[in-house]
């Protein structure tokens, strides 16, 4: 007898149990405790899998207690996703009475409805074929309809679901065909007369702030998988909203905005968009809460990064102007932060120096700053593994510039070469001399 037998027994017992939640928990324990080989006979055939467990699942979905329905769906999602991996399984899931049962149970509550949407999004993301099944079921259209409802929190959740679907190319194509990108962009444009007005006027209810964050995360995630320049040009209001979030320094929205700026600014196209917001980011670096300072430093590092192969005269002038706009003494400000006894701040500041380290204008500033290169070469100035690794990356960045020897001179150049060859964790040997008769 395989371990699948007791599992099927537990499934049968759920229908008759007075406490189905406990039975479902026992089922989960039995599955986790079973070796894969013992479960394999029941998992090989999606049709058999659907037929064997459909009755038990439907029993859970028919239960009068909504918490049982939620738990039944939660336990079933992994199994149902296995069905969506083959055409036979997709037929069993979407061309049977199980689909109607899923639609019926969605009426019970918002939580249950979004559990089903979660299943649909994950199944749709697997392949264009599975997306076709999900679209034909009507469940994707129903989910997209949630974007125009009156409940702001539900709309925010729907946007997050759509963002997940947009991670696959076939998912983005489907959303574009349905006009969803433009629809979400129009939500931002209509902000003044819409509950999403906190996009421009942060500080209202937590629910509205959640919706605002979801909108920005949607376009931010879209920029990751598509061209940031294309996203910014097609949906310019998105960029304006991100800037607005940074300027208003709302604790809930600013972290999302800073992370998004970091994503967009990591490309050459994105770099040309952000000069107006840099001074505000500098203010956050100087006076913000520690978590916001770290996020801001990380975003600035992305914005200022310019690999050697991308260093055209125009882009070098751009990153130099950005850096100078941060502070009257930006290099001193960053160095000061990098000496603070907080490892996260220390490393985030060092990443800015790494970002500009290969750029000739930055090296010239470093060479003119008294004591700066001595600090870079001083291994005792950084404590901890992560700090030592960041310091090592900085040295490597400096050496990647073709003019490094010309800018710093031969003596400093040789010291940098030695630092690099010794590795990040090198410790200088300290010799001691003992004399006869010493205590």
Tab-separated table of C-alpha atoms in Angstrom:
chain	number	residue	atom	x	y	z
A	1	UNK	CA	0.000	0.000	0.000
A	2	UNK	CA	1.321	3.461	-0.857
A	3	UNK	CA	1.185	6.555	1.318
A	4	UNK	CA	-1.457	7.903	-1.092
A	5	UNK	CA	-4.016	5.500	0.370
A	6	UNK	CA	-4.245	7.177	3.817
A	7	UNK	CA	-4.435	10.539	2.064
A	8	UNK	CA	-7.422	9.416	0.015
A	9	UNK	CA	-8.964	8.069	3.194
A	10	UNK	CA	-8.578	11.496	4.822
A	11	UNK	CA	-10.156	13.135	1.776
A	12	UNK	CA	-13.182	10.880	2.097
A	13	UNK	CA	-13.462	11.612	5.811
A	14	UNK	CA	-13.587	15.381	5.243
A	15	UNK	CA	-17.071	15.131	3.754
A	16	UNK	CA	-18.494	13.511	6.875
A	17	UNK	CA	-16.438	15.375	9.476
A	18	UNK	CA	-17.949	17.778	11.994
A	19	UNK	CA	-14.626	19.640	12.079
A	20	UNK	CA	-13.418	19.810	8.457
A	21	UNK	CA	-10.715	22.388	9.247
A	22	UNK	CA	-8.914	19.908	11.476
A	23	UNK	CA	-9.334	17.218	8.837
A	24	UNK	CA	-7.820	19.501	6.190
A	25	UNK	CA	-4.901	20.235	8.496
A	26	UNK	CA	-4.417	16.500	8.986
A	27	UNK	CA	-4.447	16.080	5.217
A	28	UNK	CA	-1.728	18.704	4.858
A	29	UNK	CA	0.378	16.947	7.488
A	30	UNK	CA	-0.070	13.597	5.735
A	31	UNK	CA	0.960	15.034	2.378
A	32	UNK	CA	4.054	16.720	3.839
A	33	UNK	CA	5.011	13.498	5.615
A	34	UNK	CA	4.621	11.329	2.516
A	35	UNK	CA	7.613	10.540	0.292
A	36	UNK	CA	7.272	11.795	-3.274
A	37	UNK	CA	7.403	8.220	-4.560
A	38	UNK	CA	4.398	7.339	-2.435
A	39	UNK	CA	2.354	10.184	-3.872
A	40	UNK	CA	3.421	9.693	-7.474
A	41	UNK	CA	0.696	7.218	-8.555
A	42	UNK	CA	-1.992	9.751	-7.665
A	43	UNK	CA	-0.128	12.649	-9.246
A	44	UNK	CA	0.809	11.235	-12.635
A	45	UNK	CA	-2.566	11.502	-14.357
A	46	UNK	CA	-4.248	14.917	-14.113
A	47	UNK	CA	-7.628	13.488	-15.061
A	48	UNK	CA	-7.388	10.870	-12.321
A	49	UNK	CA	-6.147	13.525	-9.908
A	50	UNK	CA	-9.120	15.743	-10.689
A	51	UNK	CA	-11.625	12.904	-10.370
A	52	UNK	CA	-10.122	11.527	-7.156
A	53	UNK	CA	-10.065	14.842	-5.288
A	54	UNK	CA	-12.891	16.771	-6.941
A	55	UNK	CA	-15.555	15.457	-4.573
A	56	UNK	CA	-13.539	16.323	-1.476
A	57	UNK	CA	-12.700	19.787	-2.817
A	58	UNK	CA	-16.302	20.456	-3.740
A	59	UNK	CA	-17.333	19.340	-0.265
A	60	UNK	CA	-15.016	21.963	1.206
A	61	UNK	CA	-16.247	24.623	-1.211
A	62	UNK	CA	-19.878	23.815	-0.357
A	63	UNK	CA	-19.338	24.124	3.383
A	64	UNK	CA	-21.363	26.771	5.178
A	65	UNK	CA	-18.307	28.098	7.035
A	66	UNK	CA	-16.343	30.552	4.851
A	67	UNK	CA	-13.124	29.762	6.730
A	68	UNK	CA	-13.446	26.142	5.571
A	69	UNK	CA	-13.898	27.327	1.986
A	70	UNK	CA	-10.773	29.510	2.224
A	71	UNK	CA	-8.735	26.666	3.712
A	72	UNK	CA	-10.012	24.212	1.109
A	73	UNK	CA	-9.008	26.582	-1.684
A	74	UNK	CA	-5.620	27.282	-0.101
A	75	UNK	CA	-4.851	23.577	0.194
A	76	UNK	CA	-6.132	22.921	-3.323
A	77	UNK	CA	-4.299	25.663	-5.225
A	78	UNK	CA	-1.046	23.687	-5.540
A	79	UNK	CA	-2.942	20.654	-6.839
A	80	UNK	CA	-5.048	22.704	-9.233
A	81	UNK	CA	-1.892	24.378	-10.577
A	82	UNK	CA	-0.522	20.925	-11.377
A	83	UNK	CA	-3.647	20.341	-13.434
A	84	UNK	CA	-2.945	23.533	-15.415
A	85	UNK	CA	0.431	22.217	-16.604
A	86	UNK	CA	-1.081	19.877	-19.212
A	87	UNK	CA	-3.907	20.161	-21.732
A	88	UNK	CA	-5.710	17.217	-20.157
A	89	UNK	CA	-5.439	18.892	-16.778
A	90	UNK	CA	-6.646	22.232	-18.165
A	91	UNK	CA	-9.664	20.449	-19.651
A	92	UNK	CA	-10.370	18.826	-16.273
A	93	UNK	CA	-10.127	22.201	-14.503
A	94	UNK	CA	-11.809	24.586	-16.937
A	95	UNK	CA	-14.165	22.357	-18.923
A	96	UNK	CA	-15.983	20.613	-16.109
A	97	UNK	CA	-18.431	21.361	-13.343
A	98	UNK	CA	-15.424	22.227	-11.123
A	99	UNK	CA	-15.174	25.593	-12.915
A	100	UNK	CA	-18.811	26.374	-12.135
A	101	UNK	CA	-18.207	25.413	-8.530
A	102	UNK	CA	-15.246	27.805	-8.343
A	103	UNK	CA	-17.396	30.588	-9.804
A	104	UNK	CA	-20.171	29.888	-7.315
A	105	UNK	CA	-17.880	29.891	-4.300
A	106	UNK	CA	-16.366	33.229	-5.377
A	107	UNK	CA	-19.631	34.858	-4.365
A	108	UNK	CA	-19.066	33.984	-0.714
A	109	UNK	CA	-16.522	36.698	0.150
A	110	UNK	CA	-13.776	38.990	-1.175
A	111	UNK	CA	-11.096	36.761	0.349
A	112	UNK	CA	-12.355	33.634	-1.418
A	113	UNK	CA	-12.808	35.508	-4.699
A	114	UNK	CA	-9.203	36.665	-4.655
A	115	UNK	CA	-7.962	33.187	-3.794
A	116	UNK	CA	-9.540	32.045	-7.045
A	117	UNK	CA	-7.988	35.013	-8.884
A	118	UNK	CA	-4.626	33.989	-7.418
A	119	UNK	CA	-5.097	30.531	-8.937
A	120	UNK	CA	-6.101	32.009	-12.293
A	121	UNK	CA	-3.107	34.391	-12.418
A	122	UNK	CA	-0.611	31.664	-11.550
A	123	UNK	CA	-2.137	29.273	-14.075
A	124	UNK	CA	-2.248	31.979	-16.774
A	125	UNK	CA	1.406	32.816	-16.241
A	126	UNK	CA	2.499	29.250	-17.004
A	127	UNK	CA	2.007	29.400	-20.792
A	128	UNK	CA	-0.001	31.071	-23.564
A	129	UNK	CA	-2.143	27.922	-23.765
A	130	UNK	CA	-3.109	28.047	-20.090
A	131	UNK	CA	-3.776	31.786	-20.454
A	132	UNK	CA	-6.195	30.971	-23.258
A	133	UNK	CA	-8.115	28.566	-21.050
A	134	UNK	CA	-8.276	31.097	-18.222
A	135	UNK	CA	-9.389	33.871	-20.564
A	136	UNK	CA	-12.108	31.690	-22.098
A	137	UNK	CA	-13.399	30.842	-18.616
A	138	UNK	CA	-14.294	34.515	-18.123
A	139	UNK	CA	-12.359	34.719	-14.856
A	140	UNK	CA	-9.660	37.052	-16.186
A	141	UNK	CA	-12.285	39.471	-17.522
A	142	UNK	CA	-14.028	39.322	-14.170
A	143	UNK	CA	-10.749	40.120	-12.388
A	144	UNK	CA	-10.076	43.059	-14.712
A	145	UNK	CA	-13.548	44.336	-13.966
A	146	UNK	CA	-12.491	44.780	-10.348
A	147	UNK	CA	-10.271	47.672	-11.498
A	148	UNK	CA	-13.282	49.957	-11.897
A	149	UNK	CA	-15.180	49.104	-8.709
A	150	UNK	CA	-16.015	51.525	-5.911
A	151	UNK	CA	-13.971	49.768	-3.228
A	152	UNK	CA	-10.464	51.283	-3.343
A	153	UNK	CA	-8.849	48.430	-1.425
A	154	UNK	CA	-10.312	45.865	-3.822
A	155	UNK	CA	-9.042	47.938	-6.748
A	156	UNK	CA	-5.573	48.034	-5.207
A	157	UNK	CA	-5.602	44.258	-4.787
A	158	UNK	CA	-6.775	43.855	-8.386
A	159	UNK	CA	-3.862	46.005	-9.590
A	160	UNK	CA	-1.425	43.765	-7.723
A	161	UNK	CA	-2.988	40.696	-9.370
A	162	UNK	CA	-2.675	42.360	-12.779
A	163	UNK	CA	0.953	43.213	-11.991
A	164	UNK	CA	1.649	39.530	-11.400
A	165	UNK	CA	0.035	38.616	-14.710
A	166	UNK	CA	2.146	41.278	-16.465
A	167	UNK	CA	5.386	39.506	-15.489
A	168	UNK	CA	5.063	37.103	-18.436
A	169	UNK	CA	5.294	38.296	-22.026
A	170	UNK	CA	2.079	36.563	-23.069
A	171	UNK	CA	0.384	38.048	-20.012
A	172	UNK	CA	1.476	41.579	-20.982
A	173	UNK	CA	0.289	41.040	-24.543
A	174	UNK	CA	-3.129	39.949	-23.304
A	175	UNK	CA	-3.411	42.934	-20.957
A	176	UNK	CA	-2.394	45.307	-23.747
A	177	UNK	CA	-5.008	43.803	-26.055
A	178	UNK	CA	-7.615	44.352	-23.354
A	179	UNK	CA	-6.543	47.996	-22.938
A	180	UNK	CA	-5.575	47.473	-19.299
A	181	UNK	CA	-2.320	49.503	-19.434
A	182	UNK	CA	-4.162	52.579	-20.683
A	183	UNK	CA	-6.949	51.960	-18.193
A	184	UNK	CA	-4.546	52.023	-15.249
A	185	UNK	CA	-2.766	55.083	-16.664
A	186	UNK	CA	-6.124	56.849	-16.899
A	187	UNK	CA	-6.730	56.092	-13.223
A	188	UNK	CA	-3.727	58.257	-12.427
A	189	UNK	CA	-4.762	61.015	-14.826
A	190	UNK	CA	-8.223	61.135	-13.215
A	191	UNK	CA	-6.702	61.359	-9.727
A	192	UNK	CA	-8.223	64.722	-8.818
A	193	UNK	CA	-11.789	63.362	-8.921
A	194	UNK	CA	-10.958	59.822	-7.841
A	195	UNK	CA	-10.201	58.022	-4.549
A	196	UNK	CA	-6.662	57.619	-5.917
A	197	UNK	CA	-6.122	61.350	-5.333
A	198	UNK	CA	-3.496	60.528	-2.712
A	199	UNK	CA	-1.166	60.011	-5.675
A	200	UNK	CA	-0.926	63.804	-5.707
A	201	UNK	CA	-2.030	64.553	-2.173
A	202	UNK	CA	-0.494	61.872	0.065
A	203	UNK	CA	-1.477	61.580	3.674
A	204	UNK	CA	-5.071	60.379	3.441
A	205	UNK	CA	-6.407	56.997	4.543
A	206	UNK	CA	-4.191	53.935	4.685
A	207	UNK	CA	-6.461	52.206	2.182
A	208	UNK	CA	-6.019	54.984	-0.380
A	209	UNK	CA	-2.257	54.972	0.164
A	210	UNK	CA	-2.250	51.235	-0.547
A	211	UNK	CA	-3.987	51.906	-3.854
A	212	UNK	CA	-1.440	54.594	-4.737
A	213	UNK	CA	1.460	52.263	-4.015
A	214	UNK	CA	-0.132	49.544	-6.124
A	215	UNK	CA	-0.408	51.822	-9.155
A	216	UNK	CA	3.239	52.831	-8.974
A	217	UNK	CA	4.366	49.243	-8.335
A	218	UNK	CA	2.429	48.168	-11.432
A	219	UNK	CA	4.287	50.518	-13.763
A	220	UNK	CA	7.550	49.933	-11.889
A	221	UNK	CA	7.288	46.184	-12.447
A	222	UNK	CA	6.360	46.857	-16.070
A	223	UNK	CA	9.550	48.922	-16.462
A	224	UNK	CA	11.630	46.009	-15.152
A	225	UNK	CA	10.514	43.663	-17.915
A	226	UNK	CA	10.061	46.304	-20.619
A	227	UNK	CA	12.176	49.331	-21.605
A	228	UNK	CA	12.053	51.991	-18.845
A	229	UNK	CA	12.249	54.648	-21.559
A	230	UNK	CA	9.249	53.161	-23.356
A	231	UNK	CA	7.195	52.998	-20.164
A	232	UNK	CA	8.100	56.574	-19.193
A	233	UNK	CA	7.353	57.938	-22.659
A	234	UNK	CA	4.073	56.087	-23.070
A	235	UNK	CA	2.840	56.804	-19.539
A	236	UNK	CA	4.515	60.118	-18.564
A	237	UNK	CA	2.054	60.734	-15.740
A	238	UNK	CA	3.521	57.686	-13.975
A	239	UNK	CA	6.900	59.389	-13.687
A	240	UNK	CA	5.290	62.606	-12.444
A	241	UNK	CA	3.543	60.637	-9.707
A	242	UNK	CA	6.786	58.962	-8.632
A	243	UNK	CA	8.459	62.362	-8.337
A	244	UNK	CA	5.468	63.665	-6.385
A	245	UNK	CA	5.756	60.785	-3.938
A	246	UNK	CA	9.415	61.552	-3.300
A	247	UNK	CA	8.755	65.270	-2.874
A	248	UNK	CA	5.937	64.783	-0.359
A	249	UNK	CA	7.988	62.449	1.863
A	250	UNK	CA	4.915	60.452	2.927
A	251	UNK	CA	6.262	57.518	4.995
A	252	UNK	CA	4.085	54.940	3.230
A	253	UNK	CA	4.641	56.122	-0.337
A	254	UNK	CA	8.232	57.402	-0.329
A	255	UNK	CA	9.880	53.943	0.027
A	256	UNK	CA	7.897	52.685	-2.983
A	257	UNK	CA	8.861	55.782	-4.988
A	258	UNK	CA	12.552	55.474	-4.121
A	259	UNK	CA	12.637	51.791	-5.072
A	260	UNK	CA	10.916	52.632	-8.360
A	261	UNK	CA	13.387	55.434	-9.110
A	262	UNK	CA	16.202	52.976	-8.511
A	263	UNK	CA	14.718	50.581	-11.065
A	264	UNK	CA	14.133	53.259	-13.686
A	265	UNK	CA	17.465	54.973	-13.111
A	266	UNK	CA	19.437	51.776	-13.596
A	267	UNK	CA	19.291	52.264	-17.374
A	268	UNK	CA	20.738	54.906	-19.677
A	269	UNK	CA	17.221	55.890	-20.833
A	270	UNK	CA	15.966	56.383	-17.313
A	271	UNK	CA	18.890	58.525	-16.211
A	272	UNK	CA	17.798	61.452	-18.343
A	273	UNK	CA	14.524	61.891	-16.441
A	274	UNK	CA	15.459	62.555	-12.840
A	275	UNK	CA	17.405	65.779	-12.299
A	276	UNK	CA	14.448	67.605	-10.711
A	277	UNK	CA	14.084	65.154	-7.847
A	278	UNK	CA	17.726	64.824	-6.771
A	279	UNK	CA	17.796	67.671	-4.259
A	280	UNK	CA	14.805	66.209	-2.451
A	281	UNK	CA	16.544	62.835	-2.354
A	282	UNK	CA	19.609	64.558	-0.902
A	283	UNK	CA	17.423	65.965	1.878
A	284	UNK	CA	16.197	62.454	2.672
A	285	UNK	CA	19.798	61.183	2.761
A	286	UNK	CA	20.768	63.907	5.239
A	287	UNK	CA	17.769	64.015	7.566
A	288	UNK	CA	15.422	61.088	6.873
A	289	UNK	CA	14.734	58.022	8.971
A	290	UNK	CA	17.424	55.356	8.681
A	291	UNK	CA	15.348	53.028	6.492
A	292	UNK	CA	14.481	55.858	4.089
A	293	UNK	CA	18.120	57.007	3.995
A	294	UNK	CA	19.219	53.509	3.009
A	295	UNK	CA	16.571	53.253	0.277
A	296	UNK	CA	17.486	56.699	-1.008
A	297	UNK	CA	21.209	55.938	-1.105
A	298	UNK	CA	20.522	52.692	-2.982
A	299	UNK	CA	18.349	54.547	-5.502
A	300	UNK	CA	21.023	57.228	-5.960
A	301	UNK	CA	23.628	54.532	-6.559
A	302	UNK	CA	21.473	53.125	-9.368
A	303	UNK	CA	20.996	56.565	-10.871
A	304	UNK	CA	24.704	57.418	-10.765
A	305	UNK	CA	25.980	54.073	-12.058
A	306	UNK	CA	27.516	54.414	-15.524
A	307	UNK	CA	29.519	51.407	-16.757
A	308	UNK	CA	32.715	52.196	-18.656
A	309	UNK	CA	31.264	51.020	-21.972
A	310	UNK	CA	28.373	53.532	-21.623
A	311	UNK	CA	30.497	56.529	-20.632
A	312	UNK	CA	29.825	59.039	-23.381
A	313	UNK	CA	30.731	62.675	-22.851
A	314	UNK	CA	27.082	63.694	-22.507
A	315	UNK	CA	26.248	61.024	-19.921
A	316	UNK	CA	29.380	61.771	-17.900
A	317	UNK	CA	28.385	65.433	-17.788
A	318	UNK	CA	24.898	64.366	-16.689
A	319	UNK	CA	26.029	62.143	-13.795
A	320	UNK	CA	28.538	64.793	-12.701
A	321	UNK	CA	25.825	67.463	-12.609
A	322	UNK	CA	23.589	65.120	-10.624
A	323	UNK	CA	26.272	64.394	-8.074
A	324	UNK	CA	27.107	68.075	-7.648
A	325	UNK	CA	23.420	68.877	-7.115
A	326	UNK	CA	23.256	66.661	-4.024
A	327	UNK	CA	25.195	69.005	-1.764
A	328	UNK	CA	27.783	71.828	-1.793
A	329	UNK	CA	30.300	69.117	-0.793
A	330	UNK	CA	28.733	65.870	-2.048
A	331	UNK	CA	31.873	63.748	-1.762
A	332	UNK	CA	32.384	64.804	1.847
A	333	UNK	CA	28.704	64.128	2.608
A	334	UNK	CA	28.881	60.595	1.223
A	335	UNK	CA	32.202	59.872	2.928
A	336	UNK	CA	30.768	61.096	6.238
A	337	UNK	CA	27.783	58.742	5.929
A	338	UNK	CA	30.078	55.859	5.048
A	339	UNK	CA	31.960	56.284	8.333
A	340	UNK	CA	28.830	56.070	10.506
A	341	UNK	CA	28.550	52.996	12.746
A	342	UNK	CA	25.464	51.614	10.976
A	343	UNK	CA	26.451	48.855	8.553
A	344	UNK	CA	23.463	49.406	6.242
A	345	UNK	CA	24.152	53.125	5.886
A	346	UNK	CA	27.879	52.520	5.606
A	347	UNK	CA	27.507	50.066	2.722
A	348	UNK	CA	24.787	52.062	0.942
A	349	UNK	CA	27.048	55.127	0.954
A	350	UNK	CA	29.958	53.056	-0.329
A	351	UNK	CA	27.757	51.853	-3.202
A	352	UNK	CA	27.411	55.459	-4.359
A	353	UNK	CA	31.204	55.758	-4.404
A	354	UNK	CA	31.355	52.455	-6.298
A	355	UNK	CA	28.793	53.829	-8.774
A	356	UNK	CA	30.888	56.897	-9.595
A	357	UNK	CA	34.301	55.281	-9.007
A	358	UNK	CA	35.016	54.465	-12.655
A	359	UNK	CA	34.016	57.918	-13.920
A	360	UNK	CA	36.958	60.297	-14.542
A	361	UNK	CA	35.253	63.405	-13.136
A	362	UNK	CA	34.633	61.555	-9.835
A	363	UNK	CA	38.232	60.388	-9.630
A	364	UNK	CA	39.406	63.950	-10.159
A	365	UNK	CA	37.231	65.082	-7.234
A	366	UNK	CA	38.607	62.262	-5.077
A	367	UNK	CA	42.184	63.167	-5.972
A	368	UNK	CA	41.570	66.804	-4.969
A	369	UNK	CA	39.966	65.893	-1.633
A	370	UNK	CA	42.596	65.800	1.159
A	371	UNK	CA	42.824	62.414	2.879
A	372	UNK	CA	40.203	60.738	0.711
A	373	UNK	CA	42.426	58.204	-1.025
A	374	UNK	CA	44.237	57.469	2.251
A	375	UNK	CA	40.829	56.590	3.704
A	376	UNK	CA	40.016	54.358	0.716
A	377	UNK	CA	43.297	52.452	1.099
A	378	UNK	CA	43.059	52.156	4.895
A	379	UNK	CA	41.730	48.657	5.567
A	380	UNK	CA	41.162	49.441	9.236
A	381	UNK	CA	38.578	52.072	8.249
A	382	UNK	CA	35.960	49.407	7.519
A	383	UNK	CA	34.703	46.720	9.894
A	384	UNK	CA	32.683	43.659	8.982
A	385	UNK	CA	32.565	41.346	5.979
A	386	UNK	CA	30.040	43.360	3.962
A	387	UNK	CA	31.893	46.640	4.446
A	388	UNK	CA	35.207	45.056	3.441
A	389	UNK	CA	33.603	43.671	0.280
A	390	UNK	CA	32.159	47.083	-0.609
A	391	UNK	CA	35.555	48.713	-0.061
A	392	UNK	CA	37.099	46.113	-2.361
A	393	UNK	CA	34.447	46.825	-5.033
A	394	UNK	CA	35.288	50.520	-4.783
A	395	UNK	CA	38.984	49.828	-5.438
A	396	UNK	CA	38.050	47.624	-8.411
A	397	UNK	CA	35.807	50.393	-9.779
A	398	UNK	CA	38.620	52.934	-9.495
A	399	UNK	CA	41.019	50.659	-11.369
A	400	UNK	CA	38.506	50.070	-14.186
A	401	UNK	CA	38.998	53.667	-15.376
A	402	UNK	CA	41.612	53.972	-18.116
A	403	UNK	CA	42.864	57.278	-16.659
A	404	UNK	CA	43.296	56.085	-13.068
A	405	UNK	CA	47.114	56.227	-13.088
A	406	UNK	CA	47.118	59.637	-14.740
A	407	UNK	CA	44.617	61.067	-12.234
A	408	UNK	CA	45.960	59.623	-8.963
A	409	UNK	CA	49.643	59.250	-9.818
A	410	UNK	CA	51.823	56.164	-9.979
A	411	UNK	CA	52.266	55.752	-6.213
A	412	UNK	CA	48.524	55.619	-5.441
A	413	UNK	CA	47.905	53.517	-8.548
A	414	UNK	CA	50.363	50.852	-7.347
A	415	UNK	CA	48.746	50.845	-3.903
A	416	UNK	CA	45.337	50.313	-5.486
A	417	UNK	CA	46.726	47.426	-7.554
A	418	UNK	CA	48.194	45.825	-4.432
A	419	UNK	CA	44.879	46.245	-2.574
A	420	UNK	CA	43.056	44.502	-5.411
A	421	UNK	CA	45.526	41.614	-5.647
A	422	UNK	CA	45.468	41.056	-1.870
A	423	UNK	CA	41.692	40.618	-1.854
A	424	UNK	CA	38.973	42.102	0.368
A	425	UNK	CA	39.924	40.396	3.644
A	426	UNK	CA	43.701	40.900	3.692
A	427	UNK	CA	45.152	41.780	7.098
A	428	UNK	CA	48.588	43.351	7.366
A	429	UNK	CA	50.915	41.251	9.524
A	430	UNK	CA	52.060	42.977	12.705
A	431	UNK	CA	55.521	41.887	13.771
A	432	UNK	CA	56.515	41.921	17.422
A	433	UNK	CA	59.984	41.703	18.928
A	434	UNK	CA	60.558	40.225	22.366
A	435	UNK	CA	63.707	40.987	24.321
A	436	UNK	CA	65.379	38.685	26.753
A	437	UNK	CA	64.251	39.323	30.317
A	438	UNK	CA	61.131	41.259	29.328
A	439	UNK	CA	58.018	40.676	31.469
